[in-house]
Amino acid sequence: MVRIKEKVIEGLLMTAGMITILTTLGIIWILFSESYGFFKEVHIVDFLSDTQWTPLFAQKHYGILPLLSGTLLVTFIAIMVALPLGIIIAIYLSEYAPANFRNKVKPSLEILAAVPTVVYGFFALTVVTPFLQNFIPGLSTFNALSAGMVMGIMIIPMISSLSEDALTAVPKSLREASYGMGATRFQTAIKVTVPAASSGILVSVILAIGRAIGETMIVTIAAGQQPVFTFDIRQSVETITAYIVQVSLGDVQHGSLEYQTIYAAGITLFLFTFLLNNISYFIKKKYQEKYE
Amino acid sequence: MPTIQTIDINAWYGTKQALKNISLEIEEHSITAFIGPSGCGKSTFIRIFNRMNDYIEGFKMEGQVLIDRQDINAKEVRVEELRQRVGIVFQKPNPFPKSIFENVAYGLRIQGINDKKVLSEVVEKSLMRAALWDEVKDDLNHPALSLSGGQQQRLCIARTLAVEPKIILMDEPASALDPISTSKIEDLATELKENYTIIIVTHNMQQAARISDKTAFFYMGEMIEYDKTTDLFTNPRHERTENYITGRFG
């Protein structure tokens, strides 16, 4: 009787685990099979090299580059904001802040990540953009800059929290060795602690990039929906995610080539985040082996 | 004239008193050993001489520490400068995850000295004084962590010597090492005595007896006895000291 109960429990647990794996496989299957239909019509070279993306217009072009440039541009701005701030915060918390202060600040930083992204998007559109328009002439109502900056703020806790963990994991004995030779706290942080934690910090940045590339709401609201191949941060751009939203919500006929474009865009996005996740996984693994 | 003098040192971790009214004087170019059972305060005490306890949360200290007649806790003393004069070697070898060369050069680099020639000279001289040069001279660019434990500890000593301290604190420098490495560290300490003042914390009473000129016995945060090493070991004045050195407790 007990044995049967054990078997049933084991079976239930395994089913729960299988659901996540099957879902993932299902998503990958749909992405590939649907985009297969797309790539039968559109040559992959055109897809990768055409600088226009106009599947919804009469004159159709299927070049992913405008969406890719939009995505990378916003991501780049976000990282430019989040990387320095995130690392400075991490260094402050791990090297300077007293323990009880750190224990209070760290959870409150995480709140930044808990704000619904639609709120961020709205904030970017109605607060940040009008504010920036005072200083930057020619800044469109929808633009890459505001969306990227606000997204940067959103991902600060990803970088600061994971980097702080990596810095805190550096043995105290290394810090003491550095202090003992007359190094200041700042020198110790820059020359000993940060290099020793560099792989962990790198992982945090890569995960943050992955998060930024996949982020949807902020860019849909604040960056606009004009797929232009540009690196002008003042302009309206469309990211891959924003495009998928646009088509999903629109009245494009299911099963048509126009409709399949979202799978082609989706698989591009998937490949990017998949790659980034794997890189961070390998760095993490290598780093752990080295440390022990 | 003593190099080091402490006057009525009291110290606390939070509310727990770790050191009680400790006053002693240490001569130049000597080796002074601090012995005593675990938790007796000897490590806390040695770390007072270069203020390594400053960053420990909840640590509080009263009393005066004079080095060359200067109060090292005075406001105008820069703790970084103090630590260049008073180097420290820790219990567990703690080389940086950098090359052998960069480990020894670290102290100079943080002082802004980056001249390759100067660094090379100092690195060679320091490794020679730490009796490690012959073993690593062809591998200076190898990672320091590839060395054995005993070599790592001598590397840490070389690293400390590179900034030309006058005083070297050694907090159980050989307790994590095998007997051969231990005897190398002891020989090294004895040699370094000619140019440096050395304070060593040790669990190992034979070690204290072998290398030190004076020995202080600590118990429960108090300094029970402080005397010439030969006197303290052959003719202890306190019963506690006698019990400890004869192995009856501790």
mmCIF file of N, CA, C and O in Angstrom, chain A residues 97-100 102 172-185 187-188 191-192 195-196 291, chain B residues 47 50 52 55 57 78 80 83-84 86-88 90 94-98 106-107 109-111 159-160 163:
data_model
loop_
_atom_site.group_PDB
_atom_site.id
_atom_site.type_symbol
_atom_site.label_atom_id
_atom_site.label_comp_id
_atom_site.label_asym_id
_atom_site.label_seq_id
_atom_site.Cartn_x
_atom_site.Cartn_y
_atom_site.Cartn_z
ATOM 1 N N ALA A 97 28.276 49.384 2.586
ATOM 2 C CA ALA A 97 27.087 49.526 3.416
ATOM 3 C C ALA A 97 27.141 48.607 4.634
ATOM 4 O O ALA A 97 27.562 47.461 4.525
ATOM 5 N N PRO A 98 26.728 49.117 5.803
ATOM 6 C CA PRO A 98 26.622 48.239 6.969
ATOM 7 C C PRO A 98 25.526 47.193 6.749
ATOM 8 O O PRO A 98 24.585 47.439 5.998
ATOM 9 N N ALA A 99 25.673 46.058 7.413
ATOM 10 C CA ALA A 99 24.798 44.909 7.143
ATOM 11 C C ALA A 99 23.313 45.248 7.271
ATOM 12 O O ALA A 99 22.524 44.885 6.404
ATOM 13 N N ASN A 100 22.946 45.966 8.313
ATOM 14 C CA ASN A 100 21.508 46.175 8.493
ATOM 15 C C ASN A 100 20.928 47.119 7.452
ATOM 16 O O ASN A 100 19.789 46.968 7.028
ATOM 17 N N ARG A 102 22.141 47.264 4.353
ATOM 18 C CA ARG A 102 22.083 46.432 3.141
ATOM 19 C C ARG A 102 20.826 45.569 3.139
ATOM 20 O O ARG A 102 20.144 45.448 2.142
ATOM 21 N N LYS A 172 36.243 36.835 2.324
ATOM 22 C CA LYS A 172 36.652 37.988 3.121
ATOM 23 C C LYS A 172 38.171 38.070 3.209
ATOM 24 O O LYS A 172 38.754 39.138 3.306
ATOM 25 N N SER A 173 38.818 36.881 3.173
ATOM 26 C CA SER A 173 40.268 36.866 3.328
ATOM 27 C C SER A 173 40.966 37.661 2.212
ATOM 28 O O SER A 173 42.014 38.251 2.447
ATOM 29 N N LEU A 174 40.366 37.692 1.015
ATOM 30 C CA LEU A 174 40.991 38.462 -0.064
ATOM 31 C C LEU A 174 40.904 39.956 0.211
ATOM 32 O O LEU A 174 41.836 40.710 -0.035
ATOM 33 N N ARG A 175 39.764 40.378 0.733
ATOM 34 C CA ARG A 175 39.633 41.795 1.073
ATOM 35 C C ARG A 175 40.632 42.156 2.159
ATOM 36 O O ARG A 175 41.303 43.180 2.092
ATOM 37 N N GLU A 176 40.729 41.293 3.167
ATOM 38 C CA GLU A 176 41.639 41.597 4.276
ATOM 39 C C GLU A 176 43.077 41.662 3.787
ATOM 40 O O GLU A 176 43.853 42.490 4.246
ATOM 41 N N ALA A 177 43.431 40.763 2.851
ATOM 42 C CA ALA A 177 44.786 40.800 2.304
ATOM 43 C C ALA A 177 45.047 42.158 1.677
ATOM 44 O O ALA A 177 46.110 42.750 1.851
ATOM 45 N N SER A 178 44.049 42.663 0.970
ATOM 46 C CA SER A 178 44.215 43.940 0.286
ATOM 47 C C SER A 178 44.267 45.108 1.272
ATOM 48 O O SER A 178 45.155 45.951 1.212
ATOM 49 N N TYR A 179 43.339 45.113 2.216
ATOM 50 C CA TYR A 179 43.377 46.161 3.251
ATOM 51 C C TYR A 179 44.709 46.112 3.994
ATOM 52 O O TYR A 179 45.310 47.127 4.302
ATOM 53 N N GLY A 180 45.147 44.906 4.284
ATOM 54 C CA GLY A 180 46.368 44.720 5.072
ATOM 55 C C GLY A 180 47.606 45.268 4.391
ATOM 56 O O GLY A 180 48.628 45.478 5.039
ATOM 57 N N MET A 181 47.514 45.482 3.072
ATOM 58 C CA MET A 181 48.664 46.050 2.377
ATOM 59 C C MET A 181 48.519 47.541 2.191
ATOM 60 O O MET A 181 49.305 48.166 1.484
ATOM 61 N N GLY A 182 47.485 48.114 2.788
ATOM 62 C CA GLY A 182 47.326 49.557 2.719
ATOM 63 C C GLY A 182 46.408 50.017 1.603
ATOM 64 O O GLY A 182 46.444 51.184 1.220
ATOM 65 N N ALA A 183 45.604 49.114 1.052
ATOM 66 C CA ALA A 183 44.673 49.525 0.019
ATOM 67 C C ALA A 183 43.431 50.138 0.661
ATOM 68 O O ALA A 183 43.011 49.713 1.732
ATOM 69 N N THR A 184 42.861 51.137 -0.024
ATOM 70 C CA THR A 184 41.602 51.703 0.455
ATOM 71 C C THR A 184 40.477 50.748 0.081
ATOM 72 O O THR A 184 40.682 49.796 -0.675
ATOM 73 N N ARG A 185 39.296 51.038 0.580
ATOM 74 C CA ARG A 185 38.152 50.200 0.217
ATOM 75 C C ARG A 185 37.894 50.252 -1.271
ATOM 76 O O ARG A 185 37.555 49.251 -1.889
ATOM 77 N N GLN A 187 40.062 50.937 -3.750
ATOM 78 C CA GLN A 187 41.092 50.169 -4.466
ATOM 79 C C GLN A 187 40.835 48.676 -4.344
ATOM 80 O O GLN A 187 40.978 47.922 -5.295
ATOM 81 N N THR A 188 40.454 48.256 -3.149
ATOM 82 C CA THR A 188 40.171 46.843 -2.933
ATOM 83 C C THR A 188 39.026 46.381 -3.820
ATOM 84 O O THR A 188 39.088 45.327 -4.452
ATOM 85 N N LYS A 191 40.343 46.575 -7.625
ATOM 86 C CA LYS A 191 41.467 45.725 -8.030
ATOM 87 C C LYS A 191 41.338 44.282 -7.570
ATOM 88 O O LYS A 191 41.989 43.395 -8.115
ATOM 89 N N VAL A 192 40.556 44.038 -6.546
ATOM 90 C CA VAL A 192 40.479 42.664 -6.039
ATOM 91 C C VAL A 192 39.062 42.093 -6.139
ATOM 92 O O VAL A 192 38.836 41.089 -6.806
ATOM 93 N N PRO A 195 37.324 42.157 -9.918
ATOM 94 C CA PRO A 195 37.903 41.134 -10.801
ATOM 95 C C PRO A 195 37.599 39.712 -10.330
ATOM 96 O O PRO A 195 37.303 38.844 -11.160
ATOM 97 N N ALA A 196 37.645 39.479 -9.032
ATOM 98 C CA ALA A 196 37.382 38.122 -8.549
ATOM 99 C C ALA A 196 35.934 37.713 -8.803
ATOM 100 O O ALA A 196 35.629 36.535 -8.955
ATOM 101 N N TYR A 291 36.390 28.366 -9.057
ATOM 102 C CA TYR A 291 36.436 28.872 -7.691
ATOM 103 C C TYR A 291 36.705 27.797 -6.647
ATOM 104 O O TYR A 291 37.351 28.027 -5.645
ATOM 105 N N ARG B 47 45.481 42.043 15.639
ATOM 106 C CA ARG B 47 44.897 42.851 14.570
ATOM 107 C C ARG B 47 44.710 44.309 14.977
ATOM 108 O O ARG B 47 44.346 45.145 14.134
ATOM 109 N N ASN B 50 47.500 47.009 13.351
ATOM 110 C CA ASN B 50 47.313 47.739 12.081
ATOM 111 C C ASN B 50 45.832 47.983 11.803
ATOM 112 O O ASN B 50 45.421 48.144 10.673
ATOM 113 N N MET B 52 43.160 46.251 11.766
ATOM 114 C CA MET B 52 42.407 45.376 10.878
ATOM 115 C C MET B 52 40.989 45.149 11.396
ATOM 116 O O MET B 52 40.142 44.638 10.681
ATOM 117 N N TYR B 55 36.995 47.414 10.195
ATOM 118 C CA TYR B 55 35.835 47.140 9.347
ATOM 119 C C TYR B 55 34.932 46.057 9.920
ATOM 120 O O TYR B 55 33.996 45.628 9.272
ATOM 121 N N GLU B 57 32.037 44.835 12.001
ATOM 122 C CA GLU B 57 30.875 45.503 12.573
ATOM 123 C C GLU B 57 30.714 45.162 14.042
ATOM 124 O O GLU B 57 30.860 44.003 14.439
ATOM 125 N N ARG B 78 46.464 58.115 8.760
ATOM 126 C CA ARG B 78 45.754 57.436 7.669
ATOM 127 C C ARG B 78 45.971 55.946 7.828
ATOM 128 O O ARG B 78 47.100 55.472 7.873
ATOM 129 N N GLU B 80 45.585 53.550 5.856
ATOM 130 C CA GLU B 80 46.285 52.907 4.736
ATOM 131 C C GLU B 80 47.803 53.014 4.903
ATOM 132 O O GLU B 80 48.543 52.077 4.620
ATOM 133 N N ARG B 83 49.055 50.678 7.608
ATOM 134 C CA ARG B 83 49.147 49.278 7.186
ATOM 135 C C ARG B 83 50.314 49.027 6.249
ATOM 136 O O ARG B 83 50.733 47.895 6.073
ATOM 137 N N GLN B 84 50.816 50.091 5.630
ATOM 138 C CA GLN B 84 52.052 49.896 4.865
ATOM 139 C C GLN B 84 53.240 49.734 5.808
ATOM 140 O O GLN B 84 54.213 49.060 5.481
ATOM 141 N N VAL B 86 52.844 48.515 8.967
ATOM 142 C CA VAL B 86 52.590 47.328 9.776
ATOM 143 C C VAL B 86 51.872 46.297 8.901
ATOM 144 O O VAL B 86 50.666 46.331 8.739
ATOM 145 N N GLY B 87 52.655 45.405 8.326
ATOM 146 C CA GLY B 87 52.079 44.409 7.417
ATOM 147 C C GLY B 87 51.496 43.240 8.187
ATOM 148 O O GLY B 87 51.769 43.060 9.378
ATOM 149 N N ILE B 88 50.679 42.452 7.498
ATOM 150 C CA ILE B 88 50.058 41.322 8.178
ATOM 151 C C ILE B 88 50.026 40.094 7.268
ATOM 152 O O ILE B 88 49.839 40.201 6.061
ATOM 153 N N PHE B 90 48.183 36.271 7.150
ATOM 154 C CA PHE B 90 47.028 35.647 7.789
ATOM 155 C C PHE B 90 47.209 34.141 7.965
ATOM 156 O O PHE B 90 48.128 33.533 7.416
ATOM 157 N N ASN B 94 46.254 33.584 1.507
ATOM 158 C CA ASN B 94 45.179 34.228 0.745
ATOM 159 C C ASN B 94 45.723 35.029 -0.419
ATOM 160 O O ASN B 94 45.487 36.220 -0.525
ATOM 161 N N PRO B 95 46.450 34.367 -1.323
ATOM 162 C CA PRO B 95 46.916 35.106 -2.505
ATOM 163 C C PRO B 95 45.737 35.562 -3.348
ATOM 164 O O PRO B 95 44.687 34.932 -3.330
ATOM 165 N N PHE B 96 45.939 36.680 -4.051
ATOM 166 C CA PHE B 96 44.896 37.147 -4.967
ATOM 167 C C PHE B 96 44.840 36.215 -6.171
ATOM 168 O O PHE B 96 45.855 35.644 -6.547
ATOM 169 N N PRO B 97 43.665 36.090 -6.789
ATOM 170 C CA PRO B 97 43.593 35.284 -8.015
ATOM 171 C C PRO B 97 44.249 36.007 -9.190
ATOM 172 O O PRO B 97 43.612 36.313 -10.177
ATOM 173 N N LYS B 98 45.518 36.296 -9.023
ATOM 174 C CA LYS B 98 46.305 36.958 -10.067
ATOM 175 C C LYS B 98 47.605 36.177 -10.216
ATOM 176 O O LYS B 98 47.811 35.178 -9.526
ATOM 177 N N TYR B 106 51.322 44.022 -6.011
ATOM 178 C CA TYR B 106 50.046 44.668 -5.657
ATOM 179 C C TYR B 106 50.222 45.902 -4.768
ATOM 180 O O TYR B 106 49.677 46.963 -5.036
ATOM 181 N N GLY B 107 51.006 45.732 -3.708
ATOM 182 C CA GLY B 107 51.166 46.813 -2.737
ATOM 183 C C GLY B 107 51.753 48.066 -3.365
ATOM 184 O O GLY B 107 51.412 49.187 -2.983
ATOM 185 N N ARG B 109 51.527 48.772 -6.671
ATOM 186 C CA ARG B 109 50.570 49.282 -7.652
ATOM 187 C C ARG B 109 49.518 50.164 -6.979
ATOM 188 O O ARG B 109 49.140 51.191 -7.525
ATOM 189 N N ILE B 110 49.052 49.756 -5.805
ATOM 190 C CA ILE B 110 48.038 50.602 -5.169
ATOM 191 C C ILE B 110 48.635 51.912 -4.673
ATOM 192 O O ILE B 110 47.913 52.864 -4.398
ATOM 193 N N GLN B 111 49.979 51.974 -4.570
ATOM 194 C CA GLN B 111 50.596 53.261 -4.245
ATOM 195 C C GLN B 111 50.849 54.070 -5.507
ATOM 196 O O GLN B 111 51.461 55.139 -5.461
ATOM 197 N N ARG B 159 54.620 39.276 -0.491
ATOM 198 C CA ARG B 159 53.713 40.362 -0.839
ATOM 199 C C ARG B 159 53.736 41.439 0.244
ATOM 200 O O ARG B 159 53.733 42.630 -0.036
ATOM 201 N N THR B 160 53.758 40.973 1.501
ATOM 202 C CA THR B 160 53.803 41.911 2.615
ATOM 203 C C THR B 160 55.143 42.644 2.658
ATOM 204 O O THR B 160 55.199 43.851 2.889
ATOM 205 N N VAL B 163 56.076 46.021 0.376
ATOM 206 C CA VAL B 163 55.781 47.425 0.701
ATOM 207 C C VAL B 163 56.679 47.949 1.814
ATOM 208 O O VAL B 163 56.454 49.032 2.326
#
